[in-house]
Coordinates of C-alpha atoms in Angstrom, one line a residue:
M1 CA -13.5 15.1 13.7
I2 CA -13.3 13.1 17.1
S3 CA -11.4 14.0 20.0
V4 CA -10.4 11.4 22.7
E5 CA -9.8 13.1 26.1
H6 CA -8.6 11.2 29.5
L7 CA -10.3 7.9 28.3
S8 CA -9.9 5.0 30.6
I9 CA -11.8 1.6 30.4
E10 CA -11.9 -1.5 32.8
F11 CA -13.2 -5.1 32.4
S12 CA -13.7 -6.8 35.8
S13 CA -11.7 -4.1 37.6
R14 CA -8.9 -5.0 35.1
P15 CA -7.9 -1.8 33.6
I16 CA -7.2 -2.1 30.0
M17 CA -6.3 1.3 29.0
D18 CA -5.4 4.6 31.5
D19 CA -5.8 8.4 30.6
I20 CA -5.8 8.0 26.8
T21 CA -5.9 11.4 24.9
F22 CA -5.5 11.8 21.3
L23 CA -7.1 13.1 18.0
I24 CA -8.3 12.1 14.8
N25 CA -8.2 14.3 11.9
P26 CA -9.8 14.4 8.5
R27 CA -7.8 12.5 6.1
D28 CA -5.9 10.7 8.9
R29 CA -5.0 7.0 7.8
I30 CA -4.1 5.4 11.2
A31 CA -2.9 1.9 12.0
L32 CA -3.8 0.6 15.4
V33 CA -1.5 -1.7 16.5
G34 CA -0.4 -3.6 19.6
K35 CA -0.3 -7.2 21.0
N36 CA -3.3 -9.3 21.2
G37 CA -5.2 -8.6 24.2
A38 CA -3.8 -4.9 24.0
G39 CA -7.3 -3.0 23.3
K40 CA -7.1 -2.5 19.7
T41 CA -10.7 -3.8 19.4
T42 CA -11.9 -2.4 22.6
L43 CA -10.7 1.0 21.1
L44 CA -12.6 0.6 17.7
R45 CA -15.7 -0.2 19.6
L46 CA -15.4 2.7 21.8
L47 CA -14.9 5.0 18.7
A48 CA -17.7 3.5 17.3
G49 CA -20.2 3.8 20.2
V50 CA -20.5 0.3 20.5
E51 CA -18.9 0.5 24.0
T52 CA -18.8 3.2 26.5
P53 CA -15.3 4.3 28.4
T54 CA -15.2 3.8 32.4
S55 CA -14.1 7.7 32.3
G56 CA -13.2 10.3 30.1
R57 CA -15.2 11.3 26.8
I58 CA -15.0 10.9 22.9
S59 CA -16.1 13.8 21.4
K60 CA -17.5 13.8 17.7
M61 CA -18.3 16.5 14.9
G62 CA -22.0 16.7 14.9
D63 CA -22.8 15.5 11.5
L64 CA -19.9 12.9 11.4
T65 CA -20.9 9.6 9.7
I66 CA -19.1 6.4 10.8
G67 CA -18.7 3.1 9.0
Y68 CA -17.5 0.1 11.5
L69 CA -16.9 -3.2 10.8
P70 CA -16.0 -5.6 13.3
Q71 CA -14.6 -9.1 13.2
V72 CA -17.8 -10.8 13.9
M73 CA -20.9 -9.8 13.0
M74 CA -24.8 -10.4 13.4
H75 CA -26.3 -11.1 9.6
V76 CA -29.9 -10.8 8.6
D77 CA -31.3 -13.3 6.1
G78 CA -34.1 -13.2 3.7
K79 CA -32.4 -10.9 1.0
T80 CA -30.4 -11.6 -1.9
L81 CA -26.6 -10.1 -2.7
R82 CA -28.1 -7.3 -4.7
E83 CA -31.3 -6.6 -2.8
D84 CA -29.1 -6.5 0.6
V85 CA -26.3 -4.2 -0.9
M86 CA -29.3 -2.0 -2.4
S87 CA -30.3 -1.1 0.8
V88 CA -27.7 1.3 0.8
I89 CA -29.0 3.4 -1.8
A90 CA -32.2 4.6 0.6
R91 CA -29.7 5.8 3.0
R92 CA -27.9 7.8 0.5
S93 CA -31.1 8.9 -1.3
D94 CA -32.6 10.3 2.0
G95 CA -29.2 12.2 2.4
L96 CA -29.4 13.8 -0.9
E97 CA -33.4 14.9 -0.2
D98 CA -32.3 16.4 2.8
A99 CA -29.4 18.4 1.3
S100 CA -31.3 19.3 -1.5
L101 CA -34.2 20.7 0.1
Q102 CA -32.3 22.6 2.4
D103 CA -30.8 24.2 -0.7
G104 CA -34.5 24.8 -1.9
A105 CA -34.0 22.8 -5.2
S106 CA -37.8 22.2 -7.0
A107 CA -39.2 19.1 -7.1
Y108 CA -38.4 17.9 -10.8
S109 CA -34.3 18.9 -10.2
L110 CA -34.9 16.8 -6.8
E111 CA -36.0 14.2 -8.5
A112 CA -33.6 14.2 -11.4
G113 CA -30.8 14.3 -8.7
I114 CA -32.0 11.0 -7.1
S115 CA -32.2 9.2 -10.3
G116 CA -28.9 10.3 -11.3
E117 CA -27.4 9.1 -8.3
E118 CA -29.1 6.1 -8.0
A119 CA -27.6 5.3 -11.3
R120 CA -24.2 6.4 -10.5
F121 CA -24.5 4.2 -7.2
I122 CA -25.7 1.0 -9.3
A123 CA -22.4 1.2 -11.2
E124 CA -20.4 1.9 -8.4
M125 CA -22.4 -1.1 -6.5
D126 CA -21.2 -3.2 -9.4
R127 CA -17.3 -2.1 -9.2
T128 CA -17.2 -2.5 -5.5
I129 CA -18.9 -6.3 -5.6
I130 CA -16.4 -7.6 -8.2
G131 CA -13.9 -6.0 -6.7
L132 CA -14.3 -7.7 -3.4
G133 CA -14.1 -11.0 -5.5
F134 CA -17.9 -11.7 -6.4
D135 CA -19.0 -12.9 -9.6
R136 CA -22.0 -11.4 -11.3
K137 CA -24.0 -14.8 -11.2
D138 CA -23.5 -14.2 -7.3
F139 CA -25.5 -11.0 -7.3
D140 CA -29.1 -13.0 -7.1
R141 CA -28.1 -15.5 -4.8
P142 CA -29.7 -15.4 -1.4
C143 CA -27.2 -13.9 1.5
S144 CA -28.0 -17.0 3.8
E145 CA -25.9 -19.3 0.9
F146 CA -22.8 -17.2 1.4
S147 CA -20.1 -18.6 4.2
G148 CA -19.1 -16.4 7.0
G149 CA -16.0 -14.9 5.3
W150 CA -18.3 -14.1 2.1
R151 CA -21.0 -12.5 4.4
M152 CA -18.2 -10.0 5.8
R153 CA -17.5 -8.9 2.4
I154 CA -21.0 -8.3 1.8
E155 CA -21.1 -6.2 4.8
L156 CA -17.4 -4.4 3.7
A157 CA -19.3 -3.7 0.5
K158 CA -22.3 -1.8 2.3
I159 CA -20.1 0.3 4.5
L160 CA -18.0 1.6 1.5
L161 CA -20.6 2.3 -0.7
Q162 CA -21.8 4.5 2.4
H163 CA -18.8 6.6 1.9
P164 CA -18.6 7.3 5.8
D165 CA -16.1 10.5 6.9
L166 CA -14.6 7.8 9.0
L167 CA -14.0 4.0 8.5
L168 CA -13.1 1.7 11.4
L169 CA -12.1 -1.4 10.0
D170 CA -11.0 -4.3 12.3
E171 CA -9.0 -7.2 10.4
P172 CA -10.8 -6.4 7.2
T173 CA -8.2 -8.7 5.1
N174 CA -8.8 -11.6 7.2
H175 CA -11.2 -13.3 4.4
L176 CA -10.1 -11.3 1.2
D177 CA -7.8 -12.8 -1.3
I178 CA -4.8 -10.9 -2.8
E179 CA -6.9 -9.5 -5.6
S180 CA -9.6 -8.4 -3.3
I181 CA -6.9 -7.1 -1.0
Q182 CA -5.2 -4.9 -3.5
W183 CA -8.7 -3.9 -4.9
L184 CA -9.5 -2.6 -1.5
E185 CA -6.3 -0.7 -1.2
D186 CA -6.9 1.2 -4.0
F187 CA -10.1 2.2 -3.0
L188 CA -9.1 2.9 0.5
K189 CA -6.2 5.3 -0.9
T190 CA -8.5 7.0 -3.5
N191 CA -11.9 7.1 -1.6
A192 CA -11.9 6.8 1.9
S193 CA -12.0 10.0 3.9
A194 CA -10.6 9.0 7.1
L195 CA -9.7 5.6 8.4
V196 CA -8.6 3.8 11.4
L197 CA -7.6 0.2 10.8
V198 CA -6.4 -2.9 12.7
S199 CA -4.6 -5.5 10.8
H200 CA -1.8 -8.0 11.1
D201 CA -1.1 -7.6 7.1
R202 CA 2.2 -5.7 7.2
A203 CA 2.1 -4.8 3.5
F204 CA -1.6 -3.7 3.8
L205 CA -1.0 -1.5 6.5
D206 CA 2.0 0.1 4.5
N207 CA 0.0 0.6 1.5
V208 CA -2.8 2.2 3.2
T209 CA -1.6 4.3 6.4
T210 CA 0.1 6.7 7.1
R211 CA 0.2 7.5 11.0
T212 CA 0.7 4.4 13.7
I213 CA -1.0 4.4 17.2
E214 CA 0.4 1.5 19.2
I215 CA -1.3 0.4 22.4
T216 CA 0.7 -1.2 25.0
L217 CA 0.8 -1.5 28.7
G218 CA -2.6 0.7 29.0
R219 CA -0.9 3.8 27.1
I220 CA -0.6 5.0 23.6
Y221 CA 2.2 5.9 21.8
D222 CA 1.4 8.0 18.3
Y223 CA 3.4 8.3 15.3
N224 CA 3.2 10.2 12.6
V225 CA 4.7 7.4 10.1
P226 CA 3.7 4.6 8.2
Y227 CA 4.1 1.1 10.1
S228 CA 7.8 0.2 8.7
Q229 CA 8.9 3.5 9.9
F230 CA 7.1 3.1 12.9
K231 CA 8.9 -0.4 13.6
V232 CA 12.2 1.5 13.5
L233 CA 11.1 4.4 16.0
R234 CA 9.6 2.0 18.2
Q235 CA 12.4 -0.4 18.5
E236 CA 14.7 3.0 19.6
R237 CA 12.1 3.9 21.8
H238 CA 11.8 0.4 23.8
E239 CA 15.6 0.6 24.0
Q240 CA 15.3 3.6 25.7
Q241 CA 12.6 2.5 27.8
V242 CA 14.4 -0.8 28.9
R243 CA 17.7 1.1 29.9
A244 CA 15.2 3.6 32.0
Y245 CA 13.1 0.7 33.5
Q246 CA 16.8 -1.1 34.5
N247 CA 18.4 1.8 36.1
Q248 CA 15.4 2.5 37.9
Q249 CA 15.1 -1.1 39.0
K250 CA 18.7 -0.6 40.3
M251 CA 18.4 2.5 42.2
I252 CA 15.2 1.0 43.9
Q253 CA 17.2 -2.2 44.6
E254 CA 19.9 -0.2 46.3
T255 CA 17.6 2.2 48.1
E256 CA 15.7 -0.9 49.7
E257 CA 19.3 -2.2 50.7
F258 CA 20.2 1.0 52.5
I259 CA 16.5 1.2 54.4
E260 CA 16.9 -2.4 55.4
R261 CA 20.6 -1.9 56.4
F262 CA 20.1 1.1 58.6
R263 CA 16.6 0.6 59.4
Y264 CA 17.4 0.1 63.1
K265 CA 20.1 2.6 63.8
A266 CA 19.4 5.9 65.4
T267 CA 22.0 7.9 63.5
K268 CA 20.6 7.1 60.1
A269 CA 17.1 7.5 61.1
V270 CA 16.3 10.6 59.1
Q271 CA 18.0 9.1 56.3
V272 CA 16.3 6.0 56.2
Q273 CA 12.7 7.9 56.7
S274 CA 13.6 10.2 53.8
R275 CA 14.5 7.2 51.3
I276 CA 11.4 5.6 52.4
K277 CA 9.1 8.7 51.2
Q278 CA 11.4 8.5 48.3
L279 CA 10.3 5.2 47.1
E280 CA 6.8 6.1 48.2
K281 CA 6.6 8.9 45.9
L282 CA 8.3 7.3 42.9
E283 CA 6.6 6.9 39.8
R284 CA 7.3 3.1 39.1
L285 CA 8.2 3.0 35.6
E286 CA 6.9 0.1 33.2
V287 CA 7.9 -1.6 30.1
D288 CA 7.4 -4.6 27.9
I289 CA 10.8 -6.3 28.5
E290 CA 9.8 -9.2 26.7
D291 CA 11.1 -9.0 23.5
N292 CA 11.4 -12.3 21.2
S293 CA 11.6 -10.6 17.8
R294 CA 14.8 -12.1 17.5
L295 CA 13.9 -15.9 18.6
S296 CA 15.2 -18.3 15.9
L297 CA 12.9 -21.5 15.6
R298 CA 14.2 -24.1 13.7
F299 CA 12.9 -27.1 12.0
P300 CA 14.2 -30.5 13.0
P301 CA 16.1 -31.5 9.7
A302 CA 13.9 -32.7 6.8
P303 CA 14.2 -36.7 6.1
R304 CA 15.5 -36.7 2.4
S305 CA 12.9 -37.0 -0.1
G306 CA 13.2 -38.0 -3.9
D307 CA 13.7 -35.2 -6.4
F308 CA 10.4 -34.8 -7.2
P309 CA 8.1 -34.5 -4.3
I310 CA 4.8 -34.0 -6.4
I311 CA 4.2 -34.4 -10.2
A312 CA 0.7 -33.6 -11.7
E313 CA -0.2 -34.5 -15.1
D314 CA -3.8 -33.5 -16.4
M315 CA -5.6 -33.1 -13.1
R316 CA -9.0 -32.3 -13.1
K317 CA -11.5 -32.0 -9.9
D318 CA -15.2 -31.6 -10.3
F319 CA -18.0 -31.4 -7.8
G320 CA -21.1 -32.5 -9.7
D321 CA -21.4 -30.4 -12.7
H322 CA -19.0 -27.6 -11.3
M323 CA -15.5 -28.0 -12.7
V324 CA -13.0 -26.4 -10.3
F325 CA -9.9 -27.1 -12.4
Q326 CA -8.6 -28.9 -15.3
N327 CA -5.6 -29.6 -17.2
A328 CA -3.6 -29.0 -14.1
T329 CA 0.0 -30.0 -15.0
F330 CA 3.0 -28.9 -12.9
T331 CA 6.3 -30.3 -10.8
I332 CA 7.5 -28.9 -7.4
R333 CA 11.0 -30.2 -7.0
R334 CA 12.6 -30.9 -3.6
G335 CA 13.4 -28.0 -1.5
E336 CA 11.3 -25.6 -3.5
K337 CA 9.1 -23.2 -1.7
V338 CA 5.6 -22.1 -3.4
A339 CA 2.6 -20.3 -3.3
F340 CA -0.8 -21.4 -4.1
V341 CA -2.7 -17.9 -4.9
G342 CA -6.1 -17.0 -6.5
K343 CA -9.6 -15.9 -5.6
N344 CA -11.5 -18.1 -2.6
G345 CA -13.1 -20.9 -4.4
E346 CA -10.8 -21.2 -7.2
G347 CA -9.5 -24.9 -6.3
K348 CA -6.6 -24.0 -4.2
T349 CA -7.8 -25.7 -0.8
T350 CA -9.4 -28.3 -3.2
L351 CA -6.0 -29.1 -4.8
V352 CA -4.2 -29.6 -1.4
R353 CA -7.0 -32.0 -0.3
C354 CA -6.3 -33.8 -3.4
I355 CA -2.6 -33.9 -2.3
M356 CA -3.3 -35.2 1.2
G357 CA -5.4 -38.1 -0.3
Q358 CA -8.5 -36.9 1.1
L359 CA -10.5 -36.1 -2.2
D360 CA -10.6 -38.1 -5.5
H361 CA -9.7 -36.5 -8.9
M362 CA -8.9 -37.3 -12.6
G363 CA -5.6 -37.3 -14.2
T364 CA -2.6 -38.0 -12.5
L365 CA -0.7 -37.1 -9.0
K366 CA 2.6 -38.8 -8.2
I367 CA 3.5 -38.2 -4.6
G368 CA 7.4 -38.3 -4.6
H369 CA 9.6 -41.3 -2.7
N370 CA 10.0 -41.0 1.2
I371 CA 7.4 -38.1 1.3
K372 CA 6.6 -37.4 5.0
I373 CA 3.9 -34.5 4.4
G374 CA 3.3 -31.9 7.5
Y375 CA -0.2 -30.4 6.9
F376 CA -1.8 -27.5 8.8
A377 CA -5.7 -27.1 7.4
Q378 CA -7.9 -24.2 8.4
N379 CA -9.6 -26.5 10.9
Q380 CA -6.4 -28.1 12.4
A381 CA -7.3 -26.4 15.9
A382 CA -10.2 -28.7 16.2
L383 CA -8.2 -31.6 16.3
L384 CA -6.2 -30.9 19.4
D385 CA -6.6 -32.8 22.7
G386 CA -8.5 -30.5 24.8
E387 CA -7.4 -32.1 28.2
L388 CA -3.9 -31.6 27.6
T389 CA -2.2 -28.3 28.7
V390 CA -0.6 -26.0 26.3
F391 CA 2.7 -26.9 27.3
Q392 CA 2.1 -30.7 27.1
T393 CA 0.5 -30.4 23.8
I394 CA 4.0 -29.1 22.5
D395 CA 6.2 -31.3 24.7
N396 CA 5.0 -34.5 23.3
V397 CA 6.0 -33.8 20.0
A398 CA 9.2 -32.0 20.4
V399 CA 12.3 -33.9 19.9
G400 CA 15.8 -33.3 20.5
D401 CA 17.8 -30.1 21.5
I402 CA 14.3 -28.1 20.7
R403 CA 12.7 -29.5 24.0
T404 CA 15.1 -27.1 25.8
Q405 CA 13.5 -24.1 24.0
I406 CA 9.8 -25.0 24.3
R407 CA 9.0 -22.0 27.1
N408 CA 10.8 -19.4 24.4
I409 CA 8.9 -20.8 21.4
L410 CA 5.4 -20.8 23.7
G411 CA 6.4 -17.1 24.4
A412 CA 7.1 -16.2 20.9
F413 CA 3.6 -17.1 19.9
M414 CA 2.0 -15.5 23.0
F415 CA 2.0 -18.6 25.5
G416 CA 4.6 -17.1 27.7
G417 CA 4.3 -17.5 31.7
E418 CA 0.7 -18.8 32.9
A419 CA -0.6 -19.3 29.6
S420 CA 1.6 -22.4 28.9
E421 CA -0.6 -24.1 31.7
K422 CA -3.9 -23.8 30.5
K423 CA -5.9 -26.3 29.1
V424 CA -6.3 -26.3 25.4
K425 CA -10.2 -26.5 26.2
V426 CA -10.4 -23.3 27.7
L427 CA -8.4 -21.4 24.5
S428 CA -9.9 -19.5 22.0
G429 CA -10.4 -20.3 18.4
G430 CA -7.3 -18.1 17.6
E431 CA -5.3 -19.2 20.2
R432 CA -5.9 -22.9 19.1
S433 CA -4.8 -22.1 15.7
R434 CA -1.5 -20.9 17.1
L435 CA -1.1 -23.6 18.9
A436 CA -1.3 -26.2 16.2
M437 CA 0.7 -24.2 14.0
I438 CA 3.7 -24.5 16.9
R439 CA 2.6 -28.4 17.2
L440 CA 3.1 -28.8 13.4
L441 CA 6.5 -27.2 13.0
L442 CA 8.0 -29.3 15.4
E443 CA 6.9 -32.7 13.9
P444 CA 9.9 -34.1 11.5
C445 CA 8.7 -33.8 7.9
N446 CA 10.0 -32.9 4.2
L447 CA 6.9 -31.7 2.9
L448 CA 4.8 -28.9 4.5
I449 CA 1.4 -28.0 3.2
L450 CA 0.3 -24.6 5.1
D451 CA -3.4 -23.3 4.1
E452 CA -3.6 -20.0 5.3
P453 CA -1.2 -20.3 8.3
T454 CA -1.2 -16.7 9.4
N455 CA -4.9 -15.6 9.7
H456 CA -4.4 -16.0 13.5
L457 CA -1.0 -14.5 13.9
D458 CA 0.2 -11.4 15.1
M459 CA 3.3 -9.7 13.0
Q460 CA 5.5 -10.9 15.8
S461 CA 4.5 -14.5 15.7
K462 CA 4.5 -14.2 11.5
D463 CA 8.0 -13.3 11.6
V464 CA 9.1 -16.0 13.7
L465 CA 7.2 -18.8 11.5
K466 CA 8.5 -17.2 8.5
A467 CA 11.9 -17.1 9.5
A468 CA 11.7 -21.1 10.3
L469 CA 10.3 -21.9 6.8
K470 CA 12.8 -20.1 5.1
E471 CA 15.5 -22.0 7.2
F472 CA 13.5 -25.0 6.7
N473 CA 15.5 -27.5 4.0
G474 CA 12.3 -29.2 2.9
T475 CA 9.6 -28.5 0.6
V476 CA 7.0 -25.8 1.4
I477 CA 3.3 -25.2 -0.3
C478 CA 1.8 -22.1 1.3
V479 CA -1.6 -21.2 0.5
S480 CA -1.7 -17.7 1.6
H481 CA -3.0 -14.1 0.6
D482 CA -0.6 -12.3 2.8
R483 CA 1.8 -10.9 0.3
D484 CA 4.4 -9.5 2.9
F485 CA 4.8 -13.3 4.5
L486 CA 4.9 -14.8 1.0
D487 CA 7.5 -12.1 -0.1
G488 CA 11.1 -13.6 0.4
L489 CA 10.0 -16.8 1.3
V490 CA 8.5 -18.6 -2.1
D491 CA 10.5 -18.5 -5.3
K492 CA 7.5 -20.0 -7.6
V493 CA 3.5 -19.4 -7.7
Y494 CA 0.8 -21.0 -8.9
E495 CA -2.2 -19.2 -9.8
F496 CA -5.7 -20.6 -9.4
G497 CA -8.4 -18.8 -11.7
G498 CA -10.8 -19.8 -14.6
G499 CA -10.3 -23.5 -14.1
K500 CA -6.7 -23.4 -14.6
V501 CA -3.5 -23.6 -12.6
R502 CA -0.8 -21.3 -14.0
E503 CA 3.0 -21.5 -12.9
H504 CA 4.7 -18.2 -12.5
L505 CA 8.5 -18.4 -11.6
G506 CA 9.9 -15.8 -9.1
G507 CA 8.7 -14.2 -6.0
I508 CA 5.1 -13.0 -5.0
Y509 CA 5.9 -9.6 -6.2
D510 CA 7.5 -10.6 -9.5
F511 CA 3.9 -12.3 -10.0
L512 CA 2.3 -9.4 -9.1
R513 CA 4.4 -6.9 -11.7
N514 CA 4.3 -9.5 -14.3
K515 CA 0.7 -10.3 -14.1
R516 CA -0.2 -6.6 -13.3
I517 CA -3.7 -7.7 -12.2
H518 CA -5.5 -5.4 -14.3
S519 CA -8.1 -7.7 -15.2
L520 CA -10.5 -6.5 -12.1
Q521 CA -10.0 -3.0 -13.5
E522 CA -10.8 -3.8 -17.2
L523 CA -14.1 -5.7 -15.5
E524 CA -15.1 -2.7 -13.7
R525 CA -14.7 -0.4 -16.8
N526 CA -16.9 -2.6 -18.9
T527 CA -19.4 -2.8 -15.6
D528 CA -19.4 1.0 -15.2
E529 CA -20.3 1.3 -19.0
A530 CA -22.9 -1.3 -19.1
M531 CA -24.9 0.0 -15.8
R532 CA -24.4 3.5 -16.9
R533 CA -26.7 2.4 -20.3
K534 CA -28.8 0.7 -18.0
G535 CA -29.4 3.4 -15.6
D536 CA -30.2 5.9 -18.7
E537 CA -32.9 3.0 -20.1
A538 CA -34.7 2.9 -16.7
K539 CA -34.3 6.7 -15.9
G540 CA -35.6 8.1 -19.1
E541 CA -35.4 11.7 -17.6
I542 CA -31.8 11.5 -17.1
T543 CA -30.0 12.2 -20.6
S544 CA -27.0 10.3 -21.8
S545 CA -24.9 13.5 -22.2
K546 CA -25.6 14.4 -18.3
L547 CA -24.2 11.0 -17.3
D548 CA -21.2 11.5 -19.7
Y549 CA -20.5 14.8 -18.3
A550 CA -20.8 13.5 -14.9
A551 CA -18.4 10.2 -16.1
Q552 CA -16.0 12.5 -17.5
K553 CA -15.6 14.8 -14.5
A554 CA -15.3 11.9 -12.0
A555 CA -12.6 10.3 -14.3
A556 CA -10.6 13.5 -14.5
A557 CA -10.6 13.9 -10.9
A558 CA -9.8 10.3 -10.4
R559 CA -6.7 10.9 -12.9
R560 CA -5.8 13.7 -11.1
K561 CA -5.4 11.9 -8.0
K562 CA -3.5 9.1 -9.5
E563 CA -1.1 11.6 -11.0
K564 CA -0.6 13.1 -7.7
Q565 CA 0.2 9.4 -6.4
I566 CA 2.6 8.9 -9.1
A567 CA 4.6 12.0 -8.2
E568 CA 4.8 11.2 -5.0
V569 CA 5.9 7.4 -5.6
E570 CA 8.8 9.0 -7.9
V571 CA 10.0 11.3 -5.3
A572 CA 10.5 8.2 -3.3
I573 CA 12.0 6.0 -5.7
A574 CA 14.5 8.8 -6.6
K575 CA 15.3 9.0 -2.7
L576 CA 15.8 5.4 -2.2
E577 CA 17.9 5.1 -5.5
Q578 CA 20.2 8.3 -4.0
E579 CA 20.4 6.0 -1.0
Q580 CA 21.2 3.0 -2.9
Q581 CA 24.1 4.9 -4.6
E582 CA 25.6 6.3 -1.3
L583 CA 25.6 2.9 0.1
E584 CA 26.9 1.1 -3.1
A585 CA 30.0 3.7 -2.5
L586 CA 30.4 2.5 1.1
L587 CA 30.3 -1.0 0.4
A588 CA 33.3 -0.4 -2.3
K589 CA 35.2 0.2 1.1
V590 CA 36.4 -2.9 3.2
E591 CA 35.8 -1.1 6.3
Y592 CA 32.1 -0.8 5.7
Q593 CA 31.1 -4.0 4.6
S594 CA 29.5 -5.0 7.3
T595 CA 26.2 -7.2 8.1
E596 CA 24.0 -4.3 8.7
N597 CA 25.3 -2.1 5.8
F598 CA 24.5 -5.4 3.6
Q599 CA 21.4 -6.0 5.0
R600 CA 20.2 -2.3 4.8
Y601 CA 21.5 -2.5 0.7
D602 CA 18.9 -5.5 0.2
H603 CA 16.3 -3.5 2.2
I604 CA 16.5 -0.5 -0.2
K605 CA 16.4 -2.5 -3.1
H606 CA 13.7 -4.6 -2.3
E607 CA 11.8 -1.4 -1.4
I608 CA 12.8 0.2 -4.7
E609 CA 11.3 -2.7 -6.5
K610 CA 7.9 -2.6 -4.6
R611 CA 7.6 1.1 -5.6
L612 CA 8.4 0.7 -9.1
Y613 CA 5.7 -2.0 -9.3
E614 CA 3.5 0.3 -7.6
W615 CA 4.4 3.2 -10.2
E616 CA 3.5 0.7 -13.0
I617 CA 0.2 -0.2 -11.6
L618 CA -0.4 3.8 -10.9
S619 CA 0.6 4.7 -14.4
E620 CA -1.8 2.1 -16.0
E621 CA -4.6 3.2 -14.0
A622 CA -3.9 7.1 -14.9

């Protein structure tokens, strides 16, 4: 589909990528990974044709269609949600007309074909818009009324409905809730052709992609495995590179010492010149030797609080005539780590602001004895002092032994070296958010409330934050859609939806497994049938039997896909269970009871649980 050959790109004479070569094949599901600033977004823009390389070339199939979703888009106002998304049907109808004319189709069959395409598109449009979190009442709202995050969903819907040959998605989950992310996963797995994806959502990458390309130090490393397996292989490669780099550095040092020692001895002149030429011809190895993945960030001990930091009884919150939630009754105990999840706009942040005392409410909300709250809001970055440096911002709040680790902590959050001396006012929005998070983590508190804390963190930084939260001996409330981040962190989930707040005991995957999250699929089926009837009424020339046959054919094809996916999952489960049994037999022997083996056993057990959940979902869909 696409051939990238000897591609290089520079910005202001600074090389970003050098001599990159790889292929994108049909059905490839590629995760594009690397540190912030490595060039992931730049490579997507090159593939989309938005930018041109400094040298090299990108060759594409002549009829290749590409759908590109950038992180930031320009939006055009003046249309409703329905009108904006319906504009896609014109392009699809034009394509159908061109294809039919080439095949010599009659005018009647062409008209019938376009009418049938339009009816099917309307049903598909309904499923897509609702799947991405919109309500039916939103369909006729002007696009200008939606926030930036919802406008991004509209653009994503338009791209998905065009069914391009290649999808290029840059952080598509940043503005999606858990249900919408799961819908997008299912869509991409069953409908997308080829895909190149940039995301910091580990679970999303593992569920959607099968190949991983890492960009580091201007080069790429291509792995034909999903992200989790890539991490293992990448660590092995990194260790080999570090050893090779260290050996070369040792050789260079010894050679330079020899040259310096015998430079002015005539008897060694030939050998000295030989060593000098050897160094000149030497291809210097580069390696990213900074690796803070094992950095352990610890909170200051939490001051002891009362047994019940938060008690809510029959809480209700309205904005004018709009009821956000009602009858919210729950208790959060000291030391619990809980998640607030649900669709955007269902009241998660509203309840957090009530807890913070920023909003009034009806009902009872009791804040426990000696509670000291640390709060990370989505606009927290705007509250930082722009005249302070990054280092000063953290140094001003750090206490005790943690002050000796400030530079290591800053490095783990991508503020290493000279970046720690930058003034806050020159930082990007994402950098400010990361800095605000570090600052919060170092302030003594016993109730942490985090509202979407991972939106601007890469995977390494998220791992550092998650490890710190797991060790924190206080209470945590986390509003997040990042399943991987919540997995193993929270032990209770509060679901917001339909004006209610429901309590679910257990972790995030327990919640997802128990809930099954099939309300959206059921709604899609009802919507599909309703739009099919509407299409029949609007287009009398299309008979119900034709649409029924098309629907049955599509359903059969979808069922076959699901059955194939079920078989693949069953094979994976059997393999994991066999590995689990073998490891259990080893762990029965004292000499094999190592920390590494126990960690491996826990990992396998967790993977089996995730695969069983996937099997249940696929089985019900089939």
